[in-house]
Amino acid sequence: MRERFRVVGGARLVGEVPVVGAKNSALKLMAVALLAEGRTTLTNMPEIADVRIMAELLRRLGVSVDYDPEAGVAVIDVPASIGHRADYELVRALRASISVLGPLVARVGEADVAVPGGDAIGSRGLDLHAAGLEALGADVRVTHGYLVAKAPRGLRGADIRLDFPSVGATENILMAAVLARGRTTIDNVAREPEIADIAEMLTSMGARITGAGTSCLVVDGVDTLHPTVHRVLPDRVAAGTWAFAAATTCGDIEVVGGVAEHLRSPLQSLAAAGCHVEGTARGFRVAVPEGAGRPTAFDVATLPYPGFPTDLQPFALTYNAVADGSAMVTENLFEARFRTVQELARLGADMQVDGHHVMTHGVPLLSGAPVESSDIRSGAALVIAGLVAEGYTLVSGVHHIDRGYPHFEVGLRSLGADVTREPDEHWYE
Ligand code: EPZ
């Protein structure tokens, strides 16, 4: 059954909210477990729909996954022999399942992974993944909707340079290179904190990696890896979401467990715009002093880490929709990531798309209306927009939000919002 959120406008969010493990790390760490026979334990796992789908994908490869969402623990028991096919049904539901490609070709010598295709935010190519595995000696081709990578005699080290610091390609090549014969250098890699988290887990399994967090990774292949216990790093996108929620509602939120260092660009922009931003013993705090009026709109250009994260772009749009003044938001990573704009316009926002730019003109208050989520971040951004709209807003497509935010409405209510989950009776299949 489809659900929607009913959001009552006029809330100033105040209080503290926790962040747990990062979706964009946890899913890949589950794939990393495939690289070693035995029981690997992941803690601080987020209670989100995507983890359940990934667990199902691993089970279909012959792996046992004991996932306790409340405890935030996943015990992944990998047998000596595992499958090598990730079928379309699951890959279509979860794009991140492409991250089993590298571990399977490295561990089994073959990987058949359905090509996920594009989604609401863009075409999402895989050419960099394929080129990297080919450089490591795999034969890679697309056939019958599957990306098939074969290396029956194993992989060998290589010097690789990525044309673009793709997160997914960096992860797949890294996960493959750890079991390749010899040394691999991967230049112009992604530097997102999630990459360092994966490298940390691999190193605790016996891998030999240097340069995590820099633009060049060096990997000396080993013959085997052993299972491990690893704690997932905090979700910087969820933490950034709460930072923008505080700024947009002129509230005051302490993000418990959030790592300010991982959000340097957005937090610096919020501070420059008049928000009070400070580190705390348990995380960081973002506040708009009461009576200070609306913070100032600011320009955003999304970039690979450590630039402004594309996953926070929809929140910057919502923030600028009610901030003081005009600004430009530029999306440099995904060519179709402005679907939030048309929904914000339904709420009375004044903004215009021009190619990969959006010109925003802040208004004091939006007006409530039914709107539609098209993906995780856009959906959550529309819920926050509903908090600064007159009357109530109905946000459909809650299943998108559940994929990335554990119990989003519970967190919002704990900060003083009036947000309820209800059946979306008007949804026509
Ligand atoms: C990861 O996607 C995240 N997803 C995304 O978060 C995030 O937006 C993105 O990194 C950028 O930070 C997960 O980790 C599950 P990319 P990924 O490869 O790995 C192009 C969310 O909301 N490209 O860095 O798919 C691609 O089309 C999600 O949590 C190629 O052309 O991102 C895109 O334009 C949304 N060829 C750009 O690079 C390739 O082979 C960045 O993609 C690979 C990528």
Tab-separated table of C-alpha atoms in Angstrom, residues 55-421:
chain	number	residue	atom	x	y	z
A	55	ALA	CA	20.371	-8.520	2.235
A	56	GLU	CA	17.991	-10.337	-0.108
A	57	LEU	CA	20.451	-9.952	-2.991
A	58	LEU	CA	23.239	-11.529	-0.913
A	59	ARG	CA	20.938	-14.384	0.148
A	60	ARG	CA	20.284	-15.144	-3.531
A	61	LEU	CA	24.042	-15.481	-3.950
A	62	GLY	CA	23.977	-18.232	-1.307
A	63	VAL	CA	25.064	-16.050	1.632
A	64	SER	CA	23.280	-16.087	4.998
A	65	VAL	CA	22.374	-12.616	6.289
A	66	ASP	CA	21.017	-12.119	9.799
A	67	TYR	CA	19.906	-8.464	9.902
A	68	ASP	CA	18.515	-7.036	13.143
A	69	PRO	CA	17.229	-3.557	12.186
A	70	GLU	CA	16.508	-2.434	15.733
A	71	ALA	CA	19.954	-3.372	17.016
A	72	GLY	CA	21.493	-2.044	13.807
A	73	VAL	CA	23.504	-5.214	13.310
A	74	ALA	CA	23.985	-7.414	10.239
A	75	VAL	CA	25.816	-10.736	10.514
A	76	ILE	CA	26.850	-11.896	7.035
A	77	ASP	CA	28.005	-15.522	6.803
A	78	VAL	CA	29.744	-16.172	3.464
A	79	PRO	CA	30.305	-19.834	2.447
A	80	ALA	CA	33.315	-21.134	0.493
A	81	SER	CA	31.336	-21.188	-2.727
A	82	ILE	CA	28.885	-18.412	-3.717
A	83	GLY	CA	26.821	-17.539	-6.794
A	84	HIS	CA	27.765	-14.859	-9.312
A	85	ARG	CA	24.462	-13.542	-10.653
A	86	ALA	CA	22.639	-10.441	-9.323
A	87	ASP	CA	19.232	-10.571	-10.901
A	88	TYR	CA	17.283	-7.776	-12.566
A	89	GLU	CA	14.380	-7.728	-10.152
A	90	LEU	CA	16.627	-6.710	-7.228
A	91	VAL	CA	19.076	-4.536	-9.167
A	92	ARG	CA	16.137	-2.574	-10.602
A	93	ALA	CA	14.923	-1.955	-7.049
A	94	LEU	CA	18.357	-0.995	-5.757
A	95	ARG	CA	20.953	0.634	-8.012
A	96	ALA	CA	23.630	0.258	-5.344
A	97	SER	CA	23.576	-3.518	-5.867
A	98	ILE	CA	25.997	-2.854	-8.740
A	99	SER	CA	28.618	-2.881	-5.951
A	100	VAL	CA	28.664	-6.689	-5.899
A	101	LEU	CA	30.340	-6.564	-9.336
A	102	GLY	CA	33.920	-6.015	-8.132
A	103	PRO	CA	33.811	-8.472	-5.177
A	104	LEU	CA	32.239	-11.266	-7.285
A	105	VAL	CA	34.654	-11.056	-10.212
A	106	ALA	CA	37.576	-10.930	-7.756
A	107	ARG	CA	36.366	-13.777	-5.503
A	108	VAL	CA	34.497	-16.059	-7.961
A	109	GLY	CA	36.145	-15.109	-11.292
A	110	GLU	CA	32.793	-14.106	-12.787
A	111	ALA	CA	30.002	-11.622	-12.116
A	112	ASP	CA	26.673	-11.283	-13.969
A	113	VAL	CA	24.965	-8.127	-12.744
A	114	ALA	CA	21.814	-6.767	-14.332
A	115	VAL	CA	22.379	-3.313	-15.777
A	116	PRO	CA	20.349	-1.046	-13.460
A	117	GLY	CA	19.620	1.637	-16.052
A	118	GLY	CA	18.892	5.209	-15.199
A	119	ASP	CA	16.672	6.586	-12.418
A	120	ALA	CA	14.893	9.785	-11.443
A	121	ILE	CA	18.116	11.785	-11.167
A	122	GLY	CA	19.969	10.793	-14.325
A	123	SER	CA	21.322	8.256	-16.820
A	124	ARG	CA	23.900	6.773	-14.387
A	125	GLY	CA	26.552	5.255	-16.696
A	126	LEU	CA	28.718	2.204	-15.816
A	127	ASP	CA	31.480	2.711	-18.372
A	128	LEU	CA	34.041	3.667	-15.700
A	129	HIS	CA	33.275	0.501	-13.713
A	130	ALA	CA	33.723	-1.631	-16.840
A	131	ALA	CA	36.912	0.130	-17.972
A	132	GLY	CA	38.471	-0.307	-14.533
A	133	LEU	CA	37.732	-4.046	-14.393
A	134	GLU	CA	39.019	-4.486	-17.932
A	135	ALA	CA	42.272	-2.807	-16.914
A	136	LEU	CA	42.530	-5.423	-14.134
A	137	GLY	CA	42.297	-8.109	-16.803
A	138	ALA	CA	38.606	-8.987	-16.780
A	139	ASP	CA	36.629	-9.533	-19.962
A	140	VAL	CA	33.600	-7.237	-19.592
A	141	ARG	CA	30.570	-7.077	-21.870
A	142	VAL	CA	26.865	-6.291	-21.723
A	143	THR	CA	24.638	-9.115	-22.891
A	144	HIS	CA	20.881	-9.650	-22.506
A	145	GLY	CA	20.660	-6.746	-20.051
A	146	TYR	CA	23.492	-8.045	-17.871
A	147	LEU	CA	26.961	-6.655	-17.363
A	148	VAL	CA	29.094	-9.810	-17.406
A	149	ALA	CA	32.680	-9.651	-16.140
A	150	LYS	CA	34.883	-12.741	-16.399
A	151	ALA	CA	38.410	-13.357	-15.106
A	152	PRO	CA	38.775	-17.152	-14.863
A	153	ARG	CA	42.519	-16.892	-14.200
A	154	GLY	CA	42.103	-14.115	-11.648
A	155	LEU	CA	42.801	-10.372	-11.836
A	156	ARG	CA	46.172	-8.652	-12.146
A	157	GLY	CA	47.279	-5.248	-10.826
A	158	ALA	CA	47.232	-2.225	-13.165
A	159	ASP	CA	47.615	1.550	-13.322
A	160	ILE	CA	44.162	3.057	-13.740
A	161	ARG	CA	43.053	6.680	-14.112
A	162	LEU	CA	39.353	7.541	-13.795
A	163	ASP	CA	38.026	10.127	-16.240
A	164	PHE	CA	35.685	11.296	-13.453
A	165	PRO	CA	35.946	10.627	-9.667
A	166	SER	CA	32.909	8.320	-9.699
A	167	VAL	CA	31.985	6.960	-6.253
A	168	GLY	CA	30.634	3.675	-7.559
A	169	ALA	CA	33.484	3.002	-9.983
A	170	THR	CA	36.098	3.793	-7.325
A	171	GLU	CA	34.415	1.341	-4.949
A	172	ASN	CA	34.081	-1.511	-7.472
A	173	ILE	CA	37.657	-1.201	-8.725
A	174	LEU	CA	39.004	-0.985	-5.169
A	175	MET	CA	37.030	-4.061	-4.066
A	176	ALA	CA	38.350	-5.995	-7.077
A	177	ALA	CA	41.964	-4.850	-6.801
A	178	VAL	CA	42.433	-6.124	-3.222
A	179	LEU	CA	42.542	-9.743	-4.516
A	180	ALA	CA	44.396	-9.005	-7.792
A	181	ARG	CA	47.981	-10.204	-8.318
A	182	GLY	CA	50.411	-7.333	-7.808
A	183	ARG	CA	49.987	-3.600	-7.345
A	184	THR	CA	47.136	-1.418	-8.591
A	185	THR	CA	47.166	2.375	-8.573
A	186	ILE	CA	43.858	4.128	-9.141
A	187	ASP	CA	44.206	7.824	-9.926
A	188	ASN	CA	41.527	10.567	-9.801
A	189	VAL	CA	39.363	8.481	-7.468
A	190	ALA	CA	36.370	9.636	-5.416
A	191	ARG	CA	37.343	10.997	-1.984
A	192	GLU	CA	33.991	10.634	-0.251
A	193	PRO	CA	34.222	9.524	3.425
A	194	GLU	CA	32.351	6.359	2.459
A	195	ILE	CA	35.377	5.298	0.361
A	196	ALA	CA	37.630	5.612	3.413
A	197	ASP	CA	35.101	3.577	5.405
A	198	ILE	CA	35.254	0.766	2.823
A	199	ALA	CA	39.072	0.920	2.762
A	200	GLU	CA	39.125	0.736	6.567
A	201	MET	CA	36.958	-2.399	6.572
A	202	LEU	CA	39.026	-4.010	3.792
A	203	THR	CA	42.237	-3.269	5.701
A	204	SER	CA	40.784	-4.920	8.825
A	205	MET	CA	40.158	-7.997	6.593
A	206	GLY	CA	43.838	-8.094	5.616
A	207	ALA	CA	43.863	-5.919	2.501
A	208	ARG	CA	46.795	-3.606	1.759
A	209	ILE	CA	45.570	-0.154	0.740
A	210	THR	CA	47.080	3.321	1.002
A	211	GLY	CA	45.717	6.724	0.014
A	212	ALA	CA	42.081	6.392	1.149
A	213	GLY	CA	40.500	9.862	1.208
A	214	THR	CA	43.064	11.196	-1.291
A	215	SER	CA	42.694	11.275	-5.083
A	216	CYS	CA	45.024	8.299	-5.563
A	217	LEU	CA	44.623	4.803	-4.123
A	218	VAL	CA	47.438	2.228	-4.112
A	219	VAL	CA	46.449	-1.399	-3.562
A	220	ASP	CA	48.832	-4.356	-3.158
A	221	GLY	CA	46.821	-7.482	-3.873
A	222	VAL	CA	46.687	-10.383	-1.408
A	223	ASP	CA	45.659	-14.024	-1.917
A	224	THR	CA	42.869	-14.154	0.642
A	225	LEU	CA	40.987	-11.962	3.095
A	226	HIS	CA	39.424	-12.884	6.430
A	227	PRO	CA	36.075	-11.846	7.953
A	228	THR	CA	35.853	-8.907	10.353
A	229	VAL	CA	33.687	-6.733	12.575
A	230	HIS	CA	33.116	-3.162	11.337
A	231	ARG	CA	31.102	-0.138	12.490
A	232	VAL	CA	29.445	1.852	9.680
A	233	LEU	CA	30.424	5.541	9.659
A	234	PRO	CA	27.687	8.112	10.437
A	235	ASP	CA	25.431	9.199	7.576
A	236	ARG	CA	26.678	12.631	6.453
A	237	VAL	CA	23.752	13.075	4.042
A	238	ALA	CA	21.233	12.463	6.825
A	239	ALA	CA	23.234	14.794	9.092
A	240	GLY	CA	23.242	17.436	6.338
A	241	THR	CA	19.496	16.974	5.950
A	242	TRP	CA	18.972	17.903	9.607
A	243	ALA	CA	21.323	20.873	9.245
A	244	PHE	CA	19.203	22.246	6.394
A	245	ALA	CA	15.991	21.408	8.272
A	246	ALA	CA	17.176	23.609	11.154
A	247	ALA	CA	18.140	26.477	8.839
A	248	THR	CA	14.985	26.279	6.694
A	249	THR	CA	12.590	26.290	9.676
A	250	CYS	CA	14.700	28.889	11.567
A	251	GLY	CA	15.118	26.216	14.218
A	252	ASP	CA	17.828	24.905	16.497
A	253	ILE	CA	18.974	21.289	16.124
A	254	GLU	CA	21.853	19.303	17.601
A	255	VAL	CA	22.742	16.475	15.217
A	256	VAL	CA	23.943	13.740	17.540
A	257	GLY	CA	26.550	11.529	15.890
A	258	GLY	CA	26.917	13.898	12.908
A	259	VAL	CA	30.517	14.579	11.757
A	260	ALA	CA	30.878	18.279	10.902
A	261	GLU	CA	34.201	17.612	9.153
A	262	HIS	CA	32.352	15.518	6.532
A	263	LEU	CA	30.031	18.478	5.810
A	264	ARG	CA	32.511	21.306	5.699
A	265	SER	CA	31.173	22.881	2.460
A	266	PRO	CA	27.430	22.980	3.332
A	267	LEU	CA	28.046	23.976	6.964
A	268	GLN	CA	30.360	26.810	5.908
A	269	SER	CA	27.660	28.085	3.543
A	270	LEU	CA	25.007	27.947	6.264
A	271	ALA	CA	27.273	29.790	8.696
A	272	ALA	CA	28.041	32.481	6.103
A	273	ALA	CA	24.292	32.838	5.507
A	274	GLY	CA	23.679	33.776	9.125
A	275	CYS	CA	23.092	30.429	10.820
A	276	HIS	CA	24.858	29.625	14.056
A	277	VAL	CA	26.952	26.504	13.407
A	278	GLU	CA	29.056	24.895	16.121
A	279	GLY	CA	30.638	21.558	16.949
A	280	THR	CA	29.359	19.843	20.103
A	281	ALA	CA	30.665	16.985	22.224
A	282	ARG	CA	28.191	14.646	20.541
A	283	GLY	CA	28.164	16.031	16.987
A	284	PHE	CA	27.247	19.516	15.750
A	285	ARG	CA	24.498	22.106	16.114
A	286	VAL	CA	22.822	24.398	13.595
A	287	ALA	CA	20.582	27.183	14.846
A	288	VAL	CA	18.905	30.370	13.674
A	289	PRO	CA	18.675	32.666	16.702
A	290	GLU	CA	15.041	33.414	17.539
A	291	GLY	CA	13.887	36.729	16.113
A	292	ALA	CA	16.917	36.884	13.773
A	293	GLY	CA	14.698	36.689	10.721
A	294	ARG	CA	15.226	34.506	7.684
A	295	PRO	CA	18.801	33.505	6.864
A	296	THR	CA	20.205	34.640	3.528
A	297	ALA	CA	19.894	32.662	0.315
A	298	PHE	CA	23.198	31.354	-1.086
A	299	ASP	CA	24.611	29.982	-4.321
A	300	VAL	CA	25.379	26.284	-4.553
A	301	ALA	CA	27.369	24.296	-7.127
A	302	THR	CA	27.401	20.560	-6.531
A	303	LEU	CA	30.777	18.846	-6.878
A	304	PRO	CA	32.481	15.596	-5.915
A	305	TYR	CA	33.687	15.501	-2.289
A	306	PRO	CA	34.870	17.689	-0.598
A	307	GLY	CA	32.655	20.003	-2.681
A	308	PHE	CA	28.957	20.606	-1.985
A	309	PRO	CA	27.255	17.163	-2.113
A	310	THR	CA	24.684	16.625	-4.846
A	311	ASP	CA	22.575	14.646	-2.335
A	312	LEU	CA	21.977	17.864	-0.367
A	313	GLN	CA	21.039	19.876	-3.467
A	314	PRO	CA	17.247	19.394	-3.036
A	315	PHE	CA	17.569	20.717	0.542
A	316	ALA	CA	19.482	23.770	-0.683
A	317	LEU	CA	16.612	24.427	-3.111
A	318	THR	CA	14.043	24.163	-0.306
A	319	TYR	CA	16.176	26.387	1.922
A	320	ASN	CA	16.589	29.022	-0.828
A	321	ALA	CA	12.844	28.859	-1.559
A	322	VAL	CA	12.147	30.600	1.778
A	323	ALA	CA	15.498	32.279	2.494
A	324	ASP	CA	16.042	35.999	2.130
A	325	GLY	CA	17.144	37.008	-1.390
A	326	SER	CA	17.975	35.321	-4.691
A	327	ALA	CA	20.578	32.676	-5.502
A	328	MET	CA	21.752	30.182	-8.129
A	329	VAL	CA	21.833	26.422	-7.594
A	330	THR	CA	23.980	24.488	-10.100
A	331	GLU	CA	23.902	20.703	-10.447
A	332	ASN	CA	27.144	19.329	-11.908
A	333	LEU	CA	26.771	15.591	-11.256
A	334	PHE	CA	23.315	14.405	-12.332
A	335	GLU	CA	21.652	15.841	-15.415
A	336	ALA	CA	18.062	15.232	-14.268
A	337	ARG	CA	18.177	16.136	-10.575
A	338	PHE	CA	15.826	19.133	-10.579
A	339	ARG	CA	12.475	17.353	-10.210
A	340	THR	CA	12.144	18.980	-6.795
A	341	VAL	CA	11.737	22.367	-8.529
A	342	GLN	CA	8.367	21.637	-10.129
A	343	GLU	CA	7.027	20.287	-6.820
A	344	LEU	CA	8.330	23.312	-4.886
A	345	ALA	CA	6.644	25.516	-7.487
A	346	ARG	CA	3.356	23.780	-6.604
A	347	LEU	CA	3.976	25.057	-3.041
A	348	GLY	CA	4.424	28.581	-4.345
A	349	ALA	CA	8.210	28.709	-4.636
A	350	ASP	CA	9.636	31.258	-7.096
A	351	MET	CA	12.406	29.487	-9.023
A	352	GLN	CA	13.291	28.841	-12.676
A	353	VAL	CA	15.327	26.042	-14.237
A	354	ASP	CA	17.820	26.941	-16.961
A	355	GLY	CA	19.749	23.834	-18.037
A	356	HIS	CA	21.735	22.667	-14.998
A	357	HIS	CA	21.104	25.923	-13.142
A	358	VAL	CA	18.133	27.020	-11.034
A	359	MET	CA	17.572	30.658	-10.187
A	360	THR	CA	15.767	30.970	-6.843
A	361	HIS	CA	13.963	33.969	-5.328
A	362	GLY	CA	13.058	33.465	-1.668
A	363	VAL	CA	9.478	34.012	-0.458
A	364	PRO	CA	8.488	34.445	3.229
A	365	LEU	CA	6.132	31.445	3.269
A	366	LEU	CA	5.064	28.648	0.935
A	367	SER	CA	1.463	27.387	0.718
A	368	GLY	CA	0.541	23.769	1.395
A	369	ALA	CA	-0.490	21.432	-1.496
A	370	PRO	CA	-0.207	17.770	-2.571
A	371	VAL	CA	3.272	17.006	-3.968
A	372	GLU	CA	5.099	13.919	-5.209
A	373	SER	CA	8.475	12.445	-4.178
A	374	SER	CA	10.585	11.274	-7.119
A	375	ASP	CA	13.578	10.022	-5.130
A	376	ILE	CA	14.955	9.780	-1.581
A	377	ARG	CA	16.415	13.285	-1.225
A	378	SER	CA	13.772	15.141	-3.187
A	379	GLY	CA	11.051	13.496	-1.100
A	380	ALA	CA	12.652	14.436	2.222
A	381	ALA	CA	13.236	17.996	0.966
A	382	LEU	CA	9.516	18.334	0.144
A	383	VAL	CA	8.588	17.269	3.679
A	384	ILE	CA	10.804	20.067	5.032
A	385	ALA	CA	9.190	22.466	2.540
A	386	GLY	CA	5.815	21.480	3.980
A	387	LEU	CA	7.025	22.635	7.411
A	388	VAL	CA	7.465	26.185	6.047
A	389	ALA	CA	4.178	26.230	4.115
A	390	GLU	CA	0.848	27.598	5.211
A	391	GLY	CA	-1.751	24.917	5.939
A	392	TYR	CA	-0.874	21.305	5.262
A	393	THR	CA	1.149	19.558	2.560
A	394	LEU	CA	0.616	15.950	1.392
A	395	VAL	CA	3.867	14.313	0.283
A	396	SER	CA	3.248	11.139	-1.723
A	397	GLY	CA	5.820	8.458	-2.516
A	398	VAL	CA	6.963	7.926	1.080
A	399	HIS	CA	8.576	4.642	-0.009
A	400	HIS	CA	11.327	6.716	-1.591
A	401	ILE	CA	12.052	8.478	1.714
A	402	ASP	CA	12.009	5.190	3.656
A	403	ARG	CA	14.809	3.974	1.442
A	404	GLY	CA	17.233	6.490	2.974
A	405	TYR	CA	15.837	7.848	6.254
A	406	PRO	CA	14.928	5.548	9.181
A	407	HIS	CA	11.535	6.673	10.608
A	408	PHE	CA	11.879	10.195	9.190
A	409	GLU	CA	8.558	11.388	10.623
A	410	VAL	CA	9.496	10.184	14.119
A	411	GLY	CA	12.663	12.291	14.031
A	412	LEU	CA	10.703	15.309	12.835
A	413	ARG	CA	8.026	14.897	15.512
A	414	SER	CA	10.728	14.676	18.202
A	415	LEU	CA	11.790	18.168	17.060
A	416	GLY	CA	8.267	19.596	17.335
A	417	ALA	CA	6.882	18.970	13.845
A	418	ASP	CA	3.367	17.711	13.103
A	419	VAL	CA	3.989	15.052	10.457
A	420	THR	CA	1.896	11.899	10.144
A	421	ARG	CA	2.132	8.870	7.863
